[in-house]
XYZ file of C-alpha atoms in Angstrom:
359
model
C -52.932 -119.419 120.682
C -52.299 -116.603 118.272
C -55.210 -114.645 116.752
C -55.607 -111.657 114.453
C -57.692 -109.281 116.715
C -59.559 -106.153 115.761
C -59.312 -104.467 119.109
C -60.969 -101.143 118.263
C -63.147 -99.487 115.662
C -60.346 -97.237 114.154
C -58.043 -97.542 111.251
C -55.314 -99.974 111.909
C -56.473 -101.078 115.341
C -55.668 -104.694 114.547
C -52.825 -106.814 115.800
C -51.756 -110.482 116.262
C -52.385 -111.352 119.924
C -52.117 -114.283 122.263
C -55.572 -115.342 123.256
C -57.033 -118.279 125.334
C -57.800 -121.432 123.478
C -61.684 -121.802 123.523
C -63.224 -125.039 124.905
C -66.403 -126.680 123.766
C -69.282 -126.552 126.138
C -71.926 -129.334 126.432
C -73.591 -128.292 123.230
C -70.696 -126.726 121.281
C -68.397 -127.675 118.531
C -64.739 -126.768 118.333
C -62.978 -126.468 114.971
C -59.364 -126.291 114.234
C -59.001 -123.874 111.299
C -57.118 -125.378 108.366
C -57.577 -122.563 105.801
C -59.073 -119.056 105.977
C -59.641 -116.580 103.165
C -59.102 -112.852 103.383
C -62.255 -111.023 102.217
C -62.329 -107.346 101.183
C -64.580 -106.708 104.245
C -61.659 -108.025 106.550
C -59.485 -105.330 105.007
C -62.278 -102.826 105.379
C -62.603 -103.731 109.168
C -58.855 -103.323 109.531
C -59.059 -99.841 107.927
C -61.909 -98.821 110.179
C -64.763 -99.160 107.752
C -68.256 -100.553 108.575
C -67.926 -100.234 112.321
C -71.605 -100.981 112.693
C -70.898 -104.667 112.020
C -67.956 -104.956 114.546
C -68.012 -106.069 118.072
C -64.392 -105.411 119.283
C -62.259 -106.913 120.535
C -62.963 -109.722 118.014
C -60.906 -112.219 116.009
C -61.320 -111.413 112.352
C -61.873 -113.888 109.498
C -65.245 -115.216 108.259
C -64.210 -117.441 105.284
C -62.819 -120.634 106.802
C -62.798 -124.340 106.827
C -61.381 -126.880 109.252
C -61.681 -130.070 111.217
C -63.777 -130.817 114.300
C -61.518 -131.519 117.187
C -63.867 -131.383 120.208
C -67.624 -131.703 120.719
C -69.773 -131.164 123.807
C -71.255 -134.204 125.611
C -74.782 -133.461 124.180
C -73.620 -133.003 120.630
C -74.724 -135.921 118.359
C -74.635 -134.452 114.777
C -70.821 -133.884 114.749
C -67.796 -135.725 115.881
C -64.081 -135.225 115.999
C -62.533 -135.676 112.566
C -65.403 -134.216 110.648
C -64.102 -131.890 107.932
C -66.379 -128.775 107.881
C -66.953 -125.373 106.389
C -68.909 -122.600 108.267
C -71.395 -120.111 106.826
C -70.012 -117.892 109.506
C -73.278 -117.423 111.404
C -72.598 -117.123 115.088
C -75.855 -115.945 116.476
C -79.406 -115.375 115.424
C -82.544 -114.667 117.391
C -84.609 -117.580 116.040
C -87.910 -115.672 116.309
C -87.943 -112.917 113.763
C -89.545 -113.031 110.299
C -86.219 -113.730 108.647
C -85.448 -116.638 111.042
C -88.901 -118.086 110.575
C -88.089 -118.276 106.803
C -84.620 -119.795 107.570
C -83.265 -116.548 105.994
C -80.726 -116.318 108.844
C -78.401 -113.886 107.123
C -81.113 -111.234 107.380
C -81.871 -111.729 111.084
C -81.646 -108.160 112.498
C -79.834 -109.571 115.542
C -77.525 -111.818 113.628
C -73.807 -111.885 114.717
C -71.282 -113.122 112.107
C -68.192 -114.986 113.049
C -65.084 -112.888 112.316
C -66.739 -109.497 113.127
C -69.594 -109.890 115.545
C -68.085 -112.995 117.247
C -64.612 -114.502 117.074
C -63.696 -115.842 113.620
C -61.178 -117.936 111.837
C -57.879 -115.934 111.705
C -56.607 -118.104 114.531
C -56.068 -121.830 115.420
C -59.510 -122.784 116.988
C -63.109 -121.517 116.605
C -65.934 -122.441 118.829
C -69.361 -122.954 117.243
C -71.891 -122.210 119.976
C -74.575 -124.760 120.708
C -77.280 -122.148 120.501
C -76.687 -121.514 116.797
C -76.296 -125.241 116.092
C -79.811 -125.648 117.529
C -81.408 -122.669 115.752
C -79.615 -123.032 112.444
C -78.190 -126.568 112.070
C -77.023 -125.705 108.553
C -74.483 -123.211 109.839
C -71.917 -126.057 109.347
C -71.585 -128.225 106.300
C -69.448 -131.343 105.887
C -66.684 -131.254 103.225
C -66.355 -134.331 101.008
C -63.096 -136.056 101.497
C -61.729 -135.283 98.096
C -62.375 -131.469 98.464
C -59.403 -129.684 99.950
C -59.754 -127.217 102.795
C -58.690 -124.099 100.879
C -61.267 -124.825 98.197
C -64.043 -125.189 100.853
C -62.898 -122.013 102.589
C -63.976 -119.983 99.499
C -67.464 -121.293 99.409
C -68.621 -118.101 101.229
C -67.966 -115.777 98.134
C -68.940 -118.548 95.748
C -72.321 -118.973 97.431
C -72.772 -115.161 97.501
C -72.237 -115.070 93.625
C -74.429 -118.082 93.118
C -77.477 -116.409 94.896
C -76.961 -113.185 92.973
C -76.579 -114.732 89.540
C -78.470 -118.040 89.674
C -81.169 -117.675 92.415
C -82.095 -114.018 92.042
C -81.711 -113.213 88.439
C -83.812 -114.523 85.561
C -81.302 -115.038 82.863
C -81.752 -117.787 80.338
C -79.034 -119.905 78.557
C -77.649 -117.678 75.856
C -78.448 -114.348 77.530
C -75.460 -111.950 77.734
C -74.175 -110.828 81.204
C -71.826 -108.007 82.348
C -69.957 -108.232 85.558
C -68.405 -105.141 87.062
C -65.316 -105.907 89.124
C -62.805 -108.824 89.164
C -62.354 -109.244 92.789
C -63.442 -112.527 94.358
C -67.204 -111.768 94.037
C -66.769 -110.577 90.491
C -64.755 -113.657 89.526
C -67.302 -115.992 91.080
C -70.149 -114.089 89.437
C -68.451 -114.664 86.155
C -68.246 -118.348 86.854
C -71.822 -118.549 87.917
C -72.826 -116.846 84.775
C -71.061 -119.530 82.816
C -72.741 -122.294 84.953
C -76.019 -120.626 84.170
C -75.441 -120.900 80.418
C -74.742 -117.146 79.630
C -73.708 -116.319 76.128
C -71.302 -113.352 76.170
C -69.886 -112.823 79.732
C -68.386 -109.324 79.797
C -65.986 -108.501 82.643
C -65.716 -104.758 83.191
C -62.733 -103.495 85.304
C -59.824 -101.218 85.409
C -56.778 -102.021 83.281
C -54.703 -102.002 86.511
C -56.378 -105.329 87.460
C -54.451 -107.224 84.720
C -53.295 -109.906 87.243
C -56.891 -111.027 87.561
C -57.902 -111.034 83.886
C -56.392 -114.447 83.199
C -58.508 -115.857 86.023
C -61.555 -114.164 84.710
C -60.990 -115.655 81.230
C -60.432 -119.098 82.844
C -63.678 -118.837 84.851
C -65.815 -117.901 81.786
C -65.267 -114.357 80.769
C -65.584 -114.067 76.927
C -64.586 -110.367 76.915
C -62.692 -107.910 79.096
C -63.610 -104.284 78.904
C -61.364 -101.703 80.439
C -63.525 -98.867 81.888
C -60.468 -96.612 82.172
C -59.460 -97.000 78.570
C -62.680 -97.761 76.610
C -66.154 -96.426 76.116
C -67.981 -99.158 78.006
C -71.415 -98.564 76.613
C -70.113 -98.596 73.046
C -67.970 -101.645 73.550
C -70.943 -103.541 75.160
C -73.113 -102.628 72.179
C -70.436 -103.910 69.881
C -70.005 -107.190 71.685
C -73.755 -107.917 71.947
C -74.574 -106.767 68.421
C -76.551 -103.824 69.733
C -78.839 -105.861 72.032
C -77.104 -104.972 75.340
C -77.005 -107.363 78.254
C -79.824 -109.146 80.078
C -78.047 -108.824 83.428
C -75.405 -106.453 84.929
C -73.920 -107.629 88.212
C -72.330 -104.700 90.135
C -69.611 -106.180 92.334
C -67.710 -102.846 92.364
C -70.015 -100.521 94.205
C -69.442 -96.832 93.009
C -72.644 -95.096 92.012
C -71.150 -94.369 88.609
C -71.406 -98.110 87.973
C -75.143 -98.077 88.627
C -75.544 -95.089 86.373
C -73.662 -96.783 83.540
C -75.282 -100.131 84.123
C -78.677 -98.540 83.255
C -77.131 -97.836 79.771
C -75.766 -101.327 79.014
C -78.822 -103.327 80.258
C -81.483 -104.018 77.703
C -85.159 -103.134 78.174
C -86.627 -105.594 80.588
C -83.254 -106.581 81.949
C -81.916 -106.653 85.417
C -79.167 -105.088 87.634
C -78.114 -106.916 90.673
C -76.151 -104.550 93.011
C -73.693 -106.380 95.327
C -71.236 -103.480 95.874
C -71.699 -100.651 98.333
C -71.454 -96.803 98.075
C -72.144 -94.769 101.152
C -72.852 -91.736 99.052
C -76.293 -90.973 97.696
C -76.685 -91.178 93.900
C -76.708 -87.743 92.175
C -78.458 -88.914 88.992
C -81.847 -89.795 87.950
C -83.171 -93.369 88.176
C -85.810 -92.849 85.566
C -84.101 -95.213 83.095
C -85.090 -98.011 85.357
C -88.684 -96.990 84.776
C -88.414 -96.081 81.051
C -86.550 -99.352 80.178
C -88.443 -101.601 82.668
C -85.144 -102.602 84.295
C -85.338 -104.491 87.679
C -82.835 -103.292 90.219
C -82.107 -105.868 92.979
C -80.217 -105.152 96.157
C -78.282 -108.406 96.870
C -77.067 -109.586 100.237
C -75.121 -112.828 100.920
C -76.532 -116.333 100.495
C -78.919 -118.834 101.935
C -79.188 -122.640 102.598
C -79.925 -123.342 98.943
C -76.813 -121.407 97.916
C -74.690 -123.512 100.205
C -76.242 -126.889 99.414
C -75.875 -126.347 95.681
C -72.495 -124.794 95.657
C -71.097 -127.589 97.859
C -72.534 -130.078 95.483
C -71.100 -128.290 92.502
C -67.672 -128.241 94.217
C -67.893 -131.897 95.002
C -68.697 -132.752 91.365
C -65.816 -130.669 90.117
C -68.075 -128.172 88.407
C -67.310 -125.214 90.601
C -63.703 -124.028 90.573
C -62.673 -122.055 93.733
C -58.987 -122.966 93.626
C -58.262 -120.742 90.558
C -59.257 -117.665 92.473
C -56.402 -118.368 95.079
C -53.356 -116.269 94.093
C -51.418 -116.262 97.323
C -50.988 -118.636 100.375
C -49.497 -117.155 103.476
C -49.278 -117.780 107.275
C -51.110 -115.903 109.937
C -47.905 -114.132 111.080
C -47.669 -112.633 107.561
C -51.043 -111.031 107.919
C -49.724 -107.452 107.155
C -48.212 -108.519 103.927
C -51.348 -110.497 103.022
C -53.608 -107.468 103.687
C -51.389 -105.237 101.659
C -51.629 -107.627 98.743
C -55.436 -107.374 98.976
C -55.441 -103.596 99.467
C -53.178 -103.002 96.375
C -55.176 -105.454 94.287
C -52.250 -107.643 93.603
C -54.138 -110.629 95.028
C -57.492 -111.990 94.009
C -57.767 -114.250 97.055
C -55.201 -114.899 99.783
C -55.426 -117.997 101.948
C -54.086 -117.786 105.574
C -53.102 -120.777 107.673
C -51.999 -120.943 111.227
C -48.174 -121.033 111.422
C -47.823 -124.458 112.826
C -49.912 -126.158 110.071
C -47.397 -127.696 107.644
C -49.866 -128.767 104.970
C -53.394 -127.519 104.532
C -54.308 -128.792 101.049
C -55.199 -132.362 102.148
């Protein structure tokens, strides 16, 4: 079968290769991939970023959904034909403090599918019996009326759900600002709407105009262009001088954190999802002077997945609107370029011999 393999740590050391088809052992589950989303981190891995997470050679792709095609003889919880989505956990130790709390994403030995172990940019993925035993919720059934490409984007949706709904303390009517209109930013906008936020302010570059219609559809009440406007003055205008209760940083540059301290009201919150490898060169005293809570956010948990899957099944969570392009695995270079150039919000990849993936 074909697979998109990151074969080294360096920039561009990625190629479409022929690899052996995996087989399910006695305790394993084999999934045929029906839809896989390209995440910004997939692009980062391709470009040689975050090598600490990689275990090359490895098949990329951690946002995927598919159908069970084979189960081991000792597997009883899953059967061929089950439609499933993975939380991309491939291995955890099962013994550390995080695992004891079912906080598997923070297991220091965790290996994620798509960077630590083989992932979804291919035809088949094997889910190891060891992870099914330690973390049975690493797979979730997809309701029959939910299409595969919608389910494949539960990963970023759950990420945003945890940041906005589980970790923040906003009340219905509170104003929220979201930096960035990539997939995480767009889903954070939607989660703010679901949480009952009042004004939902998307802050992004004017170059991201392709994504602004999606942001508005998902709940943004205002768009502020940081490269054309005085962001702080504009936020004050929108909120009547009250500033926002929560700023969600899906962008990452330290300049965002610096500015966020100016647009968040006293006693408000900043949830930082984005990364910046450089140390801040400014004072954080405003956090103290204004009593602002700064939260470092990482991923999701079982509650995020259970609730987002329910919202998707009920038609209250829209993942489909974030999809701007659908391409085949053999078109991966064009697809990655669309992500790099920010022409795409989310690209769905399918294996080339899959004629229809939306069922």
